[in-house]
C-alpha cells in the first residue's frame, strides 16, 4: 500500500504540475500541570496551595513542512469552555479563534511569542472549521495561487475532507491527498519525534 500511495502522489503531482508538496501532521499533545500543589514553608506553619486539580490535559497540534525543508507555523487546538449564548459562541469563533474575551488576552500574545496559531473548542479536537482556517492561513494568500498548484498531504480524517474543505482547497489550487492510516508514522515523522513548540505554548496557557 505504501508503494501505491507513493505512486499516486507522484502521478498526481505530475498531472497537476506540482513543484512543492506540503506534509501536515496532526498529532495529540499531552502536557502536565506541574506541580499540582505548592508548599510554602514558614517554620511552624506549612501552607498548601491547590492548583487546578488536573495533572494532565490534552491538545491537538497540526505541524506543517514542505519538500524544500521549510517548517511552517503550527496550529494548536486547546480545550476551552463554550458559552451558553449562541451569539457569544459565534463572536468567539469569528473574532477570537473560539476563545472568550478573557482567555483570548492570554492566547493572543502566546501566538506571537511562539510563532503559532492557537484555536479553542470544548473537546480540543480538530474539526472542519479549523481545517478551513488552516488552509486559509497557510495557502489562501500565496501570490501564485491563481496560476500554480501545490499539494497537501494529510491524514485520512473526516474533518480534512468535508465538502466545504475540499471545495475551498480546489478554489485556491491546493491538491489534497490522503495519507493511509497505517503509514502516517512513515510519512509523518513528527508523530514520533514530537515538537517542543506546541508543548511549551500549551503549558504556558495552562498556567
PDB file of C-alpha atoms in Angstrom:
ATOM      1  CA  UNK A   1       0.000   0.000   0.000  1.00  0.00           C
ATOM      2  CA  UNK A   2       2.879   2.395   0.704  1.00  0.00           C
ATOM      3  CA  UNK A   3       4.195   1.875  -2.832  1.00  0.00           C
ATOM      4  CA  UNK A   4       0.704   2.532  -4.206  1.00  0.00           C
ATOM      5  CA  UNK A   5       0.449   5.721  -2.159  1.00  0.00           C
ATOM      6  CA  UNK A   6       3.855   6.939  -3.370  1.00  0.00           C
ATOM      7  CA  UNK A   7       2.894   6.258  -6.972  1.00  0.00           C
ATOM      8  CA  UNK A   8      -0.453   8.030  -6.538  1.00  0.00           C
ATOM      9  CA  UNK A   9       1.237  11.122  -5.118  1.00  0.00           C
ATOM     10  CA  UNK A  10       3.835  11.142  -7.899  1.00  0.00           C
ATOM     11  CA  UNK A  11       1.251  10.791 -10.657  1.00  0.00           C
ATOM     12  CA  UNK A  12      -0.974  13.458  -9.101  1.00  0.00           C
ATOM     13  CA  UNK A  13       1.968  15.850  -8.768  1.00  0.00           C
ATOM     14  CA  UNK A  14       2.908  15.320 -12.411  1.00  0.00           C
ATOM     15  CA  UNK A  15      -0.671  15.692 -13.645  1.00  0.00           C
ATOM     16  CA  UNK A  16      -1.128  18.959 -11.731  1.00  0.00           C
ATOM     17  CA  UNK A  17       2.361  20.339 -12.424  1.00  0.00           C
ATOM     18  CA  UNK A  18       3.063  20.484  -8.683  1.00  0.00           C
ATOM     19  CA  UNK A  19       6.557  21.503  -7.608  1.00  0.00           C
ATOM     20  CA  UNK A  20       6.051  21.915  -3.855  1.00  0.00           C
ATOM     21  CA  UNK A  21       4.427  19.274  -1.664  1.00  0.00           C
ATOM     22  CA  UNK A  22       3.375  20.052   1.905  1.00  0.00           C
ATOM     23  CA  UNK A  23       3.034  17.470   4.668  1.00  0.00           C
ATOM     24  CA  UNK A  24       0.610  18.265   7.506  1.00  0.00           C
ATOM     25  CA  UNK A  25       0.963  16.109  10.608  1.00  0.00           C
ATOM     26  CA  UNK A  26      -1.931  16.101  13.075  1.00  0.00           C
ATOM     27  CA  UNK A  27      -0.862  14.753  16.441  1.00  0.00           C
ATOM     28  CA  UNK A  28      -2.131  14.698  20.014  1.00  0.00           C
ATOM     29  CA  UNK A  29      -0.148  16.538  22.679  1.00  0.00           C
ATOM     30  CA  UNK A  30      -0.437  15.660  26.352  1.00  0.00           C
ATOM     31  CA  UNK A  31       1.043  18.124  28.807  1.00  0.00           C
ATOM     32  CA  UNK A  32       1.172  18.166  32.581  1.00  0.00           C
ATOM     33  CA  UNK A  33       0.359  20.723  35.251  1.00  0.00           C
ATOM     34  CA  UNK A  34       3.446  20.593  37.452  1.00  0.00           C
ATOM     35  CA  UNK A  35       3.216  20.773  40.363  1.00  0.00           C
ATOM     36  CA  UNK A  36      -0.429  20.200  41.293  1.00  0.00           C
ATOM     37  CA  UNK A  37       0.344  21.629  44.732  1.00  0.00           C
ATOM     38  CA  UNK A  38       2.905  24.069  46.017  1.00  0.00           C
ATOM     39  CA  UNK A  39       4.371  24.067  49.517  1.00  0.00           C
ATOM     40  CA  UNK A  40       5.129  27.305  51.271  1.00  0.00           C
ATOM     41  CA  UNK A  41       7.161  26.533  54.438  1.00  0.00           C
ATOM     42  CA  UNK A  42       7.082  29.125  57.228  1.00  0.00           C
ATOM     43  CA  UNK A  43       8.770  27.396  60.187  1.00  0.00           C
ATOM     44  CA  UNK A  44       5.784  26.071  62.150  1.00  0.00           C
ATOM     45  CA  UNK A  45       3.006  26.604  59.596  1.00  0.00           C
ATOM     46  CA  UNK A  46       3.009  24.943  56.166  1.00  0.00           C
ATOM     47  CA  UNK A  47       0.561  26.456  53.708  1.00  0.00           C
ATOM     48  CA  UNK A  48      -0.645  24.158  50.906  1.00  0.00           C
ATOM     49  CA  UNK A  49      -1.967  25.856  47.794  1.00  0.00           C
ATOM     50  CA  UNK A  50      -4.087  23.756  45.445  1.00  0.00           C
ATOM     51  CA  UNK A  51      -3.873  24.391  41.732  1.00  0.00           C
ATOM     52  CA  UNK A  52      -6.406  23.475  39.043  1.00  0.00           C
ATOM     53  CA  UNK A  53      -6.847  19.918  40.283  1.00  0.00           C
ATOM     54  CA  UNK A  54      -5.752  18.431  36.952  1.00  0.00           C
ATOM     55  CA  UNK A  55      -2.495  16.614  36.328  1.00  0.00           C
ATOM     56  CA  UNK A  56      -2.742  16.207  32.564  1.00  0.00           C
ATOM     57  CA  UNK A  57      -4.525  17.924  29.708  1.00  0.00           C
ATOM     58  CA  UNK A  58      -4.856  17.214  26.004  1.00  0.00           C
ATOM     59  CA  UNK A  59      -4.308  19.398  22.961  1.00  0.00           C
ATOM     60  CA  UNK A  60      -4.194  18.768  19.219  1.00  0.00           C
ATOM     61  CA  UNK A  61      -1.326  20.063  17.105  1.00  0.00           C
ATOM     62  CA  UNK A  62      -1.014  20.304  13.329  1.00  0.00           C
ATOM     63  CA  UNK A  63       2.576  20.583  12.141  1.00  0.00           C
ATOM     64  CA  UNK A  64       3.491  21.553   8.581  1.00  0.00           C
ATOM     65  CA  UNK A  65       6.606  21.073   6.477  1.00  0.00           C
ATOM     66  CA  UNK A  66       7.362  21.041   2.754  1.00  0.00           C
ATOM     67  CA  UNK A  67       9.649  19.411   0.213  1.00  0.00           C
ATOM     68  CA  UNK A  68      12.033  22.383   0.365  1.00  0.00           C
ATOM     69  CA  UNK A  69      12.746  21.586   4.010  1.00  0.00           C
ATOM     70  CA  UNK A  70      10.782  24.520   5.419  1.00  0.00           C
ATOM     71  CA  UNK A  71       8.846  24.314   8.679  1.00  0.00           C
ATOM     72  CA  UNK A  72       5.721  26.439   8.915  1.00  0.00           C
ATOM     73  CA  UNK A  73       3.836  27.838  11.944  1.00  0.00           C
ATOM     74  CA  UNK A  74       1.954  25.062  13.768  1.00  0.00           C
ATOM     75  CA  UNK A  75      -1.731  25.122  14.619  1.00  0.00           C
ATOM     76  CA  UNK A  76      -2.765  24.192  18.159  1.00  0.00           C
ATOM     77  CA  UNK A  77      -6.259  23.308  19.371  1.00  0.00           C
ATOM     78  CA  UNK A  78      -6.774  23.615  23.120  1.00  0.00           C
ATOM     79  CA  UNK A  79      -9.746  22.851  25.308  1.00  0.00           C
ATOM     80  CA  UNK A  80     -11.869  25.841  26.265  1.00  0.00           C
ATOM     81  CA  UNK A  81     -15.294  26.379  27.797  1.00  0.00           C
ATOM     82  CA  UNK A  82     -18.162  27.033  25.410  1.00  0.00           C
ATOM     83  CA  UNK A  83     -20.530  29.896  26.167  1.00  0.00           C
ATOM     84  CA  UNK A  84     -24.212  29.079  26.663  1.00  0.00           C
ATOM     85  CA  UNK A  85     -25.176  32.049  24.477  1.00  0.00           C
ATOM     86  CA  UNK A  86     -25.196  31.337  20.734  1.00  0.00           C
ATOM     87  CA  UNK A  87     -24.301  34.897  19.814  1.00  0.00           C
ATOM     88  CA  UNK A  88     -21.260  34.804  22.102  1.00  0.00           C
ATOM     89  CA  UNK A  89     -20.157  31.462  20.647  1.00  0.00           C
ATOM     90  CA  UNK A  90     -20.340  32.915  17.136  1.00  0.00           C
ATOM     91  CA  UNK A  91     -18.465  36.047  18.176  1.00  0.00           C
ATOM     92  CA  UNK A  92     -15.725  33.960  19.783  1.00  0.00           C
ATOM     93  CA  UNK A  93     -15.372  31.793  16.678  1.00  0.00           C
ATOM     94  CA  UNK A  94     -15.298  34.784  14.351  1.00  0.00           C
ATOM     95  CA  UNK A  95     -13.052  37.121  16.318  1.00  0.00           C
ATOM     96  CA  UNK A  96     -11.079  35.105  18.876  1.00  0.00           C
ATOM     97  CA  UNK A  97     -10.394  31.621  17.466  1.00  0.00           C
ATOM     98  CA  UNK A  98     -13.106  30.138  19.691  1.00  0.00           C
ATOM     99  CA  UNK A  99     -11.879  31.633  22.973  1.00  0.00           C
ATOM    100  CA  UNK A 100     -13.745  34.001  25.272  1.00  0.00           C
ATOM    101  CA  UNK A 101     -12.629  37.591  25.780  1.00  0.00           C
ATOM    102  CA  UNK A 102     -10.630  36.946  28.950  1.00  0.00           C
ATOM    103  CA  UNK A 103      -8.789  33.845  27.743  1.00  0.00           C
ATOM    104  CA  UNK A 104      -8.049  35.497  24.394  1.00  0.00           C
ATOM    105  CA  UNK A 105      -5.996  38.165  26.149  1.00  0.00           C
ATOM    106  CA  UNK A 106      -3.668  35.326  27.226  1.00  0.00           C
ATOM    107  CA  UNK A 107      -3.789  33.363  23.982  1.00  0.00           C
ATOM    108  CA  UNK A 108      -3.083  36.182  21.534  1.00  0.00           C
ATOM    109  CA  UNK A 109       0.349  37.107  22.972  1.00  0.00           C
ATOM    110  CA  UNK A 110       1.338  33.418  23.005  1.00  0.00           C
ATOM    111  CA  UNK A 111       0.754  33.214  19.255  1.00  0.00           C
ATOM    112  CA  UNK A 112       3.343  35.917  18.676  1.00  0.00           C
ATOM    113  CA  UNK A 113       5.757  34.563  21.271  1.00  0.00           C
ATOM    114  CA  UNK A 114       5.790  31.003  19.960  1.00  0.00           C
ATOM    115  CA  UNK A 115       5.068  31.666  16.288  1.00  0.00           C
ATOM    116  CA  UNK A 116       1.915  29.565  16.087  1.00  0.00           C
ATOM    117  CA  UNK A 117      -1.849  29.792  15.656  1.00  0.00           C
ATOM    118  CA  UNK A 118      -3.983  28.728  18.630  1.00  0.00           C
ATOM    119  CA  UNK A 119      -7.646  27.728  18.472  1.00  0.00           C
ATOM    120  CA  UNK A 120     -10.022  26.508  21.154  1.00  0.00           C
ATOM    121  CA  UNK A 121     -13.100  24.319  21.455  1.00  0.00           C
ATOM    122  CA  UNK A 122     -14.714  22.215  24.218  1.00  0.00           C
ATOM    123  CA  UNK A 123     -13.024  18.964  23.141  1.00  0.00           C
ATOM    124  CA  UNK A 124      -9.604  20.168  21.910  1.00  0.00           C
ATOM    125  CA  UNK A 125     -10.274  18.123  18.770  1.00  0.00           C
ATOM    126  CA  UNK A 126      -9.593  19.238  15.221  1.00  0.00           C
ATOM    127  CA  UNK A 127     -12.713  19.981  13.159  1.00  0.00           C
ATOM    128  CA  UNK A 128     -13.706  21.104   9.665  1.00  0.00           C
ATOM    129  CA  UNK A 129     -13.818  24.771  10.662  1.00  0.00           C
ATOM    130  CA  UNK A 130     -10.219  24.632  11.815  1.00  0.00           C
ATOM    131  CA  UNK A 131      -9.279  22.759   8.628  1.00  0.00           C
ATOM    132  CA  UNK A 132     -10.600  25.742   6.670  1.00  0.00           C
ATOM    133  CA  UNK A 133      -8.731  28.196   8.891  1.00  0.00           C
ATOM    134  CA  UNK A 134      -5.547  26.151   8.417  1.00  0.00           C
ATOM    135  CA  UNK A 135      -5.853  26.229   4.621  1.00  0.00           C
ATOM    136  CA  UNK A 136      -6.659  29.948   4.565  1.00  0.00           C
ATOM    137  CA  UNK A 137      -3.777  30.831   6.884  1.00  0.00           C
ATOM    138  CA  UNK A 138      -1.086  28.854   5.083  1.00  0.00           C
ATOM    139  CA  UNK A 139      -2.231  28.898   1.468  1.00  0.00           C
ATOM    140  CA  UNK A 140      -5.080  31.370   0.969  1.00  0.00           C
ATOM    141  CA  UNK A 141      -2.938  34.435   0.311  1.00  0.00           C
ATOM    142  CA  UNK A 142       0.059  32.976  -1.505  1.00  0.00           C
ATOM    143  CA  UNK A 143       0.897  35.197  -4.509  1.00  0.00           C
ATOM    144  CA  UNK A 144       0.772  32.465  -7.177  1.00  0.00           C
ATOM    145  CA  UNK A 145      -2.368  30.690  -6.030  1.00  0.00           C
ATOM    146  CA  UNK A 146      -4.269  31.583  -9.225  1.00  0.00           C
ATOM    147  CA  UNK A 147      -1.695  30.016 -11.539  1.00  0.00           C
ATOM    148  CA  UNK A 148       0.260  27.428  -9.550  1.00  0.00           C
ATOM    149  CA  UNK A 149      -0.988  24.315  -7.779  1.00  0.00           C
ATOM    150  CA  UNK A 150       0.529  22.894  -4.632  1.00  0.00           C
ATOM    151  CA  UNK A 151      -0.123  19.577  -2.919  1.00  0.00           C
ATOM    152  CA  UNK A 152      -1.019  18.946   0.713  1.00  0.00           C
ATOM    153  CA  UNK A 153      -0.643  15.505   2.265  1.00  0.00           C
ATOM    154  CA  UNK A 154      -2.575  14.953   5.471  1.00  0.00           C
ATOM    155  CA  UNK A 155      -4.351  12.265   7.454  1.00  0.00           C
ATOM    156  CA  UNK A 156      -7.360  10.425   6.068  1.00  0.00           C
ATOM    157  CA  UNK A 157      -9.584  12.107   8.659  1.00  0.00           C
ATOM    158  CA  UNK A 158     -13.185  13.181   8.042  1.00  0.00           C
ATOM    159  CA  UNK A 159     -12.656  16.811   9.113  1.00  0.00           C
ATOM    160  CA  UNK A 160      -9.912  17.145   6.480  1.00  0.00           C
ATOM    161  CA  UNK A 161     -12.169  16.146   3.598  1.00  0.00           C
ATOM    162  CA  UNK A 162     -15.618  17.640   4.113  1.00  0.00           C
ATOM    163  CA  UNK A 163     -17.319  19.097   1.032  1.00  0.00           C
ATOM    164  CA  UNK A 164     -16.594  22.634   2.206  1.00  0.00           C
ATOM    165  CA  UNK A 165     -12.922  21.915   2.910  1.00  0.00           C
ATOM    166  CA  UNK A 166     -12.383  20.156  -0.427  1.00  0.00           C
ATOM    167  CA  UNK A 167     -14.195  22.919  -2.332  1.00  0.00           C
ATOM    168  CA  UNK A 168     -12.129  25.645  -0.689  1.00  0.00           C
ATOM    169  CA  UNK A 169      -8.889  23.760  -1.352  1.00  0.00           C
ATOM    170  CA  UNK A 170      -9.810  23.493  -5.026  1.00  0.00           C
ATOM    171  CA  UNK A 171     -10.630  27.207  -5.162  1.00  0.00           C
ATOM    172  CA  UNK A 172      -7.093  28.116  -4.043  1.00  0.00           C
ATOM    173  CA  UNK A 173      -5.365  25.444  -6.149  1.00  0.00           C
ATOM    174  CA  UNK A 174      -4.447  23.101  -3.303  1.00  0.00           C
ATOM    175  CA  UNK A 175      -4.482  19.419  -4.240  1.00  0.00           C
ATOM    176  CA  UNK A 176      -5.421  17.344  -1.177  1.00  0.00           C
ATOM    177  CA  UNK A 177      -4.063  13.813  -0.825  1.00  0.00           C
ATOM    178  CA  UNK A 178      -4.944  11.322   1.909  1.00  0.00           C
ATOM    179  CA  UNK A 179      -2.175   9.579   3.832  1.00  0.00           C
ATOM    180  CA  UNK A 180      -3.159   5.942   4.503  1.00  0.00           C
ATOM    181  CA  UNK A 181      -3.835   5.426   8.238  1.00  0.00           C
ATOM    182  CA  UNK A 182      -1.247   2.708   8.736  1.00  0.00           C
ATOM    183  CA  UNK A 183       1.537   4.742   7.153  1.00  0.00           C
ATOM    184  CA  UNK A 184       1.326   8.055   8.992  1.00  0.00           C
ATOM    185  CA  UNK A 185       4.393   7.092  11.060  1.00  0.00           C
ATOM    186  CA  UNK A 186       6.406   6.732   7.840  1.00  0.00           C
ATOM    187  CA  UNK A 187       5.091   9.838   6.088  1.00  0.00           C
ATOM    188  CA  UNK A 188       4.881  11.998   9.205  1.00  0.00           C
ATOM    189  CA  UNK A 189       7.927  11.563  11.467  1.00  0.00           C
ATOM    190  CA  UNK A 190       6.715  14.395  13.707  1.00  0.00           C
ATOM    191  CA  UNK A 191       4.248  11.887  15.175  1.00  0.00           C
ATOM    192  CA  UNK A 192       7.231  10.038  16.573  1.00  0.00           C
ATOM    193  CA  UNK A 193       9.566  12.897  17.395  1.00  0.00           C
ATOM    194  CA  UNK A 194       7.029  15.356  18.791  1.00  0.00           C
ATOM    195  CA  UNK A 195       7.505  19.135  18.897  1.00  0.00           C
ATOM    196  CA  UNK A 196       8.608  21.337  21.754  1.00  0.00           C
ATOM    197  CA  UNK A 197       6.817  24.428  20.451  1.00  0.00           C
ATOM    198  CA  UNK A 198       3.250  23.261  20.962  1.00  0.00           C
ATOM    199  CA  UNK A 199       4.016  21.666  24.326  1.00  0.00           C
ATOM    200  CA  UNK A 200       5.502  24.899  25.636  1.00  0.00           C
ATOM    201  CA  UNK A 201       2.640  27.011  24.285  1.00  0.00           C
ATOM    202  CA  UNK A 202       0.012  24.676  25.723  1.00  0.00           C
ATOM    203  CA  UNK A 203       1.785  24.620  29.054  1.00  0.00           C
ATOM    204  CA  UNK A 204       2.025  28.402  29.198  1.00  0.00           C
ATOM    205  CA  UNK A 205      -1.704  28.739  28.572  1.00  0.00           C
ATOM    206  CA  UNK A 206      -2.496  26.198  31.275  1.00  0.00           C
ATOM    207  CA  UNK A 207      -0.761  28.195  33.989  1.00  0.00           C
TER     208      UNK A 207
END
